[in-house]
């Protein structure tokens, strides 16, 4: 079972899907709807830098514990923060873009290692 812990639907396309098409349907394999609460990294604002804010990124929030037979789609930043502790996290990979270059889906899922 794969659960989507991002805030938006994940559209999985077959590899032959080309970029630059606005229609969402051609070569659509599956849509994985998001769970009600997305996983995020906690942030702690440390103050104002000279030209930027200083922010510490902490532990993942709203990430369920590992369960046998369950994998979770999360943002890349969440997955990268936990690569040494979690092998059940997946991220969208090989993005599909519409005519204006906006990401509308992906051709596969990947497990960061």
Short mmCIF file of C-alpha atoms in Angstrom, two decimals:
data_model
loop_
_atom_site.label_atom_id
_atom_site.label_comp_id
_atom_site.label_asym_id
_atom_site.label_seq_id
_atom_site.Cartn_x
_atom_site.Cartn_y
_atom_site.Cartn_z
CA UNK A 1 0.00 0.00 0.00
CA UNK A 2 1.24 3.50 -0.84
CA UNK A 3 -0.08 6.53 1.05
CA UNK A 4 0.42 10.07 -0.22
CA UNK A 5 1.60 12.42 2.54
CA UNK A 6 2.10 15.41 0.23
CA UNK A 7 -0.57 18.15 0.05
CA UNK A 8 -1.56 17.40 -3.56
CA UNK A 9 -2.57 14.43 -5.72
CA UNK A 10 0.29 12.47 -7.26
CA UNK A 11 -0.34 11.67 -10.93
CA UNK A 12 1.72 8.71 -12.11
CA UNK A 13 2.24 8.51 -15.87
CA UNK A 14 3.58 5.75 -18.06
CA UNK A 15 7.16 6.42 -19.28
CA UNK A 16 6.03 7.33 -22.81
CA UNK A 17 4.17 10.44 -21.55
CA UNK A 18 5.74 13.48 -23.20
CA UNK A 19 6.22 16.88 -21.61
CA UNK A 20 4.50 19.96 -23.00
CA UNK A 21 0.93 18.61 -23.05
CA UNK A 22 -1.73 20.41 -21.00
CA UNK A 23 -4.24 17.54 -21.08
CA UNK A 24 -3.78 15.50 -17.87
CA UNK A 25 -5.23 12.25 -19.26
CA UNK A 26 -2.84 10.94 -21.96
CA UNK A 27 -0.78 8.02 -20.58
CA UNK A 28 -2.09 8.56 -17.03
CA UNK A 29 -1.46 5.38 -15.06
CA UNK A 30 -2.78 6.24 -11.60
CA UNK A 31 -3.69 9.13 -9.30
CA UNK A 32 -2.82 8.80 -5.62
CA UNK A 33 -4.91 11.24 -3.61
CA UNK A 34 -3.35 12.93 -0.58
CA UNK A 35 -4.06 11.90 2.98
CA UNK A 36 -5.78 14.59 5.11
CA UNK A 37 -2.58 15.79 6.86
CA UNK A 38 0.73 16.11 4.95
CA UNK A 39 4.14 15.28 6.43
CA UNK A 40 6.38 18.31 6.83
CA UNK A 41 9.67 19.27 8.45
CA UNK A 42 9.29 21.34 11.57
CA UNK A 43 10.93 24.75 11.43
CA UNK A 44 12.35 26.99 14.11
CA UNK A 45 12.91 30.61 13.15
CA UNK A 46 16.21 31.70 14.72
CA UNK A 47 16.09 35.34 13.79
CA UNK A 48 16.76 37.72 10.97
CA UNK A 49 19.97 37.39 8.99
CA UNK A 50 21.33 40.37 7.11
CA UNK A 51 19.69 39.51 3.77
CA UNK A 52 17.77 36.35 4.72
CA UNK A 53 16.07 34.61 7.62
CA UNK A 54 17.84 32.00 9.71
CA UNK A 55 15.72 28.85 9.95
CA UNK A 56 16.52 25.50 11.53
CA UNK A 57 14.73 22.56 9.93
CA UNK A 58 13.89 19.90 12.46
CA UNK A 59 12.11 16.61 12.75
CA UNK A 60 9.34 15.44 10.44
CA UNK A 61 5.83 16.25 11.60
CA UNK A 62 2.74 14.15 10.84
CA UNK A 63 4.79 11.21 9.62
CA UNK A 64 3.30 7.93 10.83
CA UNK A 65 5.57 5.22 12.21
CA UNK A 66 6.79 2.49 9.87
CA UNK A 67 4.20 -0.20 9.13
CA UNK A 68 4.74 -3.49 7.33
CA UNK A 69 3.57 -3.29 3.73
CA UNK A 70 3.07 0.51 3.73
CA UNK A 71 5.18 3.10 1.91
CA UNK A 72 4.67 6.84 2.11
CA UNK A 73 5.06 9.46 -0.62
CA UNK A 74 6.59 12.57 0.94
CA UNK A 75 8.35 15.70 -0.25
CA UNK A 76 11.99 15.33 -1.23
CA UNK A 77 13.12 17.47 1.71
CA UNK A 78 11.35 15.16 4.21
CA UNK A 79 12.74 12.02 2.56
CA UNK A 80 16.30 13.39 2.44
CA UNK A 81 16.17 14.39 6.09
CA UNK A 82 15.31 10.81 7.04
CA UNK A 83 17.32 8.64 4.61
CA UNK A 84 19.41 7.21 7.42
CA UNK A 85 16.37 6.23 9.50
CA UNK A 86 13.52 5.37 7.12
CA UNK A 87 13.43 3.05 4.11
CA UNK A 88 9.67 3.38 3.55
CA UNK A 89 9.65 6.90 2.07
CA UNK A 90 9.13 7.57 -1.64
CA UNK A 91 9.31 10.78 -3.67
CA UNK A 92 7.97 11.74 -7.10
CA UNK A 93 10.64 11.16 -9.76
CA UNK A 94 11.04 11.98 -13.45
CA UNK A 95 8.58 14.84 -13.43
CA UNK A 96 6.00 15.44 -16.16
CA UNK A 97 5.54 19.09 -17.16
CA UNK A 98 2.75 20.84 -19.05
CA UNK A 99 3.17 23.36 -21.87
CA UNK A 100 4.09 26.18 -19.46
CA UNK A 101 6.66 24.04 -17.61
CA UNK A 102 4.60 23.42 -14.49
CA UNK A 103 5.02 19.98 -12.91
CA UNK A 104 1.74 18.06 -13.27
CA UNK A 105 2.90 14.57 -12.32
CA UNK A 106 5.73 12.09 -12.49
CA UNK A 107 6.73 9.00 -14.42
CA UNK A 108 7.86 7.03 -11.37
CA UNK A 109 8.47 7.08 -7.65
CA UNK A 110 11.94 6.84 -6.12
CA UNK A 111 13.36 5.88 -2.75
CA UNK A 112 16.20 8.25 -1.78
CA UNK A 113 19.20 6.39 -0.35
#
